[in-house]
GROMACS .gro file of C-alpha atoms in nm:
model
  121
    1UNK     CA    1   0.000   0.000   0.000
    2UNK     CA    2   0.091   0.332   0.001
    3UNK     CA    3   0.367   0.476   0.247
    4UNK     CA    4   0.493   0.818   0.402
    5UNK     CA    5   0.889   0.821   0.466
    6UNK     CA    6   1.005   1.086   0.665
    7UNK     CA    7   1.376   1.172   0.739
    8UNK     CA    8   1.596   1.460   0.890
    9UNK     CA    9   1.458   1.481   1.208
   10UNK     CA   10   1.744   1.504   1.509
   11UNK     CA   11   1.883   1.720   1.825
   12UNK     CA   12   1.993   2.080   1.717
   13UNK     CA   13   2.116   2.347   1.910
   14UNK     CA   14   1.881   2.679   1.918
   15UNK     CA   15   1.914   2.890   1.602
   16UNK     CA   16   1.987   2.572   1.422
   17UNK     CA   17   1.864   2.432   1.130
   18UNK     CA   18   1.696   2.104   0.986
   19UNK     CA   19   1.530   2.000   0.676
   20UNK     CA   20   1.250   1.769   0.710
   21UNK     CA   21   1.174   1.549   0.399
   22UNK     CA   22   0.859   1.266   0.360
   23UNK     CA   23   0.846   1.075   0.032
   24UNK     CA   24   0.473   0.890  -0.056
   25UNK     CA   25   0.576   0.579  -0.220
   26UNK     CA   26   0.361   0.281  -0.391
   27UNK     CA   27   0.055   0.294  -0.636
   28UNK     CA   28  -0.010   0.676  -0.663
   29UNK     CA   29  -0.186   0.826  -0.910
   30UNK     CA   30  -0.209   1.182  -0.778
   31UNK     CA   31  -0.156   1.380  -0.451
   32UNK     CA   32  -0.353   1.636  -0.324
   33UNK     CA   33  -0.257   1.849   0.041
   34UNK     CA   34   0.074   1.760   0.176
   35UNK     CA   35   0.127   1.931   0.527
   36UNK     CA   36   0.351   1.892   0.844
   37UNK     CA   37   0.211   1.870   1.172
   38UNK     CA   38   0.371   1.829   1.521
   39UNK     CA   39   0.313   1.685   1.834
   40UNK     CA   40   0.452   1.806   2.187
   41UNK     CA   41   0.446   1.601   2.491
   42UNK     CA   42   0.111   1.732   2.651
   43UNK     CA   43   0.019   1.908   2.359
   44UNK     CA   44  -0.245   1.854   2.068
   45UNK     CA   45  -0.150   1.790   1.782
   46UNK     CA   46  -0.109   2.093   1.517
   47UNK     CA   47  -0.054   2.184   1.197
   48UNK     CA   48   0.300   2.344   1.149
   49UNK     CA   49   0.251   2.409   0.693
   50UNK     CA   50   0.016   2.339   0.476
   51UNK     CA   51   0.098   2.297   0.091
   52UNK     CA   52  -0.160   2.258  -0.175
   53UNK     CA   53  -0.155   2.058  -0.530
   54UNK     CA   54  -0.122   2.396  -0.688
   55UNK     CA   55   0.186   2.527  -0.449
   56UNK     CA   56  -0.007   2.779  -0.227
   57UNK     CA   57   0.148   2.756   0.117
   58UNK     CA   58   0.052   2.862   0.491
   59UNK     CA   59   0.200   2.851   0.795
   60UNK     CA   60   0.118   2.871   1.179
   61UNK     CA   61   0.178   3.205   1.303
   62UNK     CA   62   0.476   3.033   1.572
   63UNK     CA   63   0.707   2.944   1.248
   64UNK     CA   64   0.644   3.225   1.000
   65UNK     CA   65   0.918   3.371   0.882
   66UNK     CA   66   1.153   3.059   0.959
   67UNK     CA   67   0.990   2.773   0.828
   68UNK     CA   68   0.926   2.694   0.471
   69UNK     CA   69   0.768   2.394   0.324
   70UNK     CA   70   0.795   2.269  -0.058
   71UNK     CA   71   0.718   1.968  -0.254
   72UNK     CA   72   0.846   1.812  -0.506
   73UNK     CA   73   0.565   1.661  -0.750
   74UNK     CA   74   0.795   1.454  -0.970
   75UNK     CA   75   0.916   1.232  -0.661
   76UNK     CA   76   0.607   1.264  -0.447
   77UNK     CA   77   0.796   1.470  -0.187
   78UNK     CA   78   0.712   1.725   0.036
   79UNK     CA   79   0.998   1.959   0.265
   80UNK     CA   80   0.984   2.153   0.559
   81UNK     CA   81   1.265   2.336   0.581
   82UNK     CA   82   1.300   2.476   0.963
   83UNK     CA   83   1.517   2.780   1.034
   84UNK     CA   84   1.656   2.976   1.348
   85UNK     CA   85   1.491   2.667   1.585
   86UNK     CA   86   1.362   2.724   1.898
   87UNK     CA   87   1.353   2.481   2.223
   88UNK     CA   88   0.954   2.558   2.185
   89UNK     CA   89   0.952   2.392   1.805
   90UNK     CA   90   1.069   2.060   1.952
   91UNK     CA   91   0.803   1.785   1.890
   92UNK     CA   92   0.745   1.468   1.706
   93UNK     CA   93   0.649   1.616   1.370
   94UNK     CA   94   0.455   1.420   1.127
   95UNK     CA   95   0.359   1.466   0.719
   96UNK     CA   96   0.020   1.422   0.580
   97UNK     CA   97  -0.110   1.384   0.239
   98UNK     CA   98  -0.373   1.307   0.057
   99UNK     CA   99  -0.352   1.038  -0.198
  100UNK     CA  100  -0.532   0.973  -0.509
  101UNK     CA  101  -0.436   0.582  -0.536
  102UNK     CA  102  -0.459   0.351  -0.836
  103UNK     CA  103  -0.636   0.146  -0.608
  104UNK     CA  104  -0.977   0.323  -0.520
  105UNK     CA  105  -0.974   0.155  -0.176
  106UNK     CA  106  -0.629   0.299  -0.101
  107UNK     CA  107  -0.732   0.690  -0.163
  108UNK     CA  108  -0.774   0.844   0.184
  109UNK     CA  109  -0.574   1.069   0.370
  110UNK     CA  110  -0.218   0.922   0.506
  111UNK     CA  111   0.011   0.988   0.767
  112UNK     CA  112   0.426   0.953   0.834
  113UNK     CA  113   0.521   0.772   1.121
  114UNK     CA  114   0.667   1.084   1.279
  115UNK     CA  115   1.036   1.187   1.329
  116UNK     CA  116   1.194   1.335   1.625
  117UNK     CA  117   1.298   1.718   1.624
  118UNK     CA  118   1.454   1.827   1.928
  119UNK     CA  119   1.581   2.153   1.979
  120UNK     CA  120   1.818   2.170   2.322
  121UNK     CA  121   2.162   2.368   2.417
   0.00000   0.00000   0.00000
């Protein structure tokens, strides 16, 4: 079935940087939203960036200005790239995307497994 891969998630000093990346693999035919969310122990779950099909981006008001998310549509990709951290950004973040399958009973919204960002002196 289809899969969400995400990588670059570690422990970065504040003012660091990290680049998030999630790659949808398997039978895809087309994929809608892509988005990052994140999870602090505690905390609800929210959503960090929002991409759509089309490019159009927006952001939580916490990370404007230092976060940036892209996707790449050729390799089913979507970024968040994460600038000037701060110990408050640390979380469990996960991607999200919507996927048009091949398989009709596959098409439904999908999430990553999560990957660990902490941000720590």
């Amino acid at each position: 079935q289809v899969q969400l891969v995400e990588s670059g998630g570690g422990l970065v000093q504040p003012g660091g940087s990290l680049r998030l990346s999630c790659a949808a693999s398997g039978s895809i035919f087309s994929i809608a939203n892509m988005g990052w969310y994140r999870q602090a122990p505690g905390k609800q779950r929210e959503l960090v960036a929002g991409i759509t099909s089309g490019g159009s981006e927006n952001y939580a008001d916490s990370v404007k200005g230092r976060f940036t998310i892209s996707r790449d549509n050729a390799k089913n990709t979507v970024y968040l790239q994460m600038n000037s951290l701060k110990p408050e950004d640390t979380a469990v973040y996960y991607c999200n995307a919507y996927v048009a399958a091949m398989l009709l009973r596959q098409s439904r919204d999908y999430w990553g497994q999560g990957t660990q960002v902490t941000v720590s002196s």
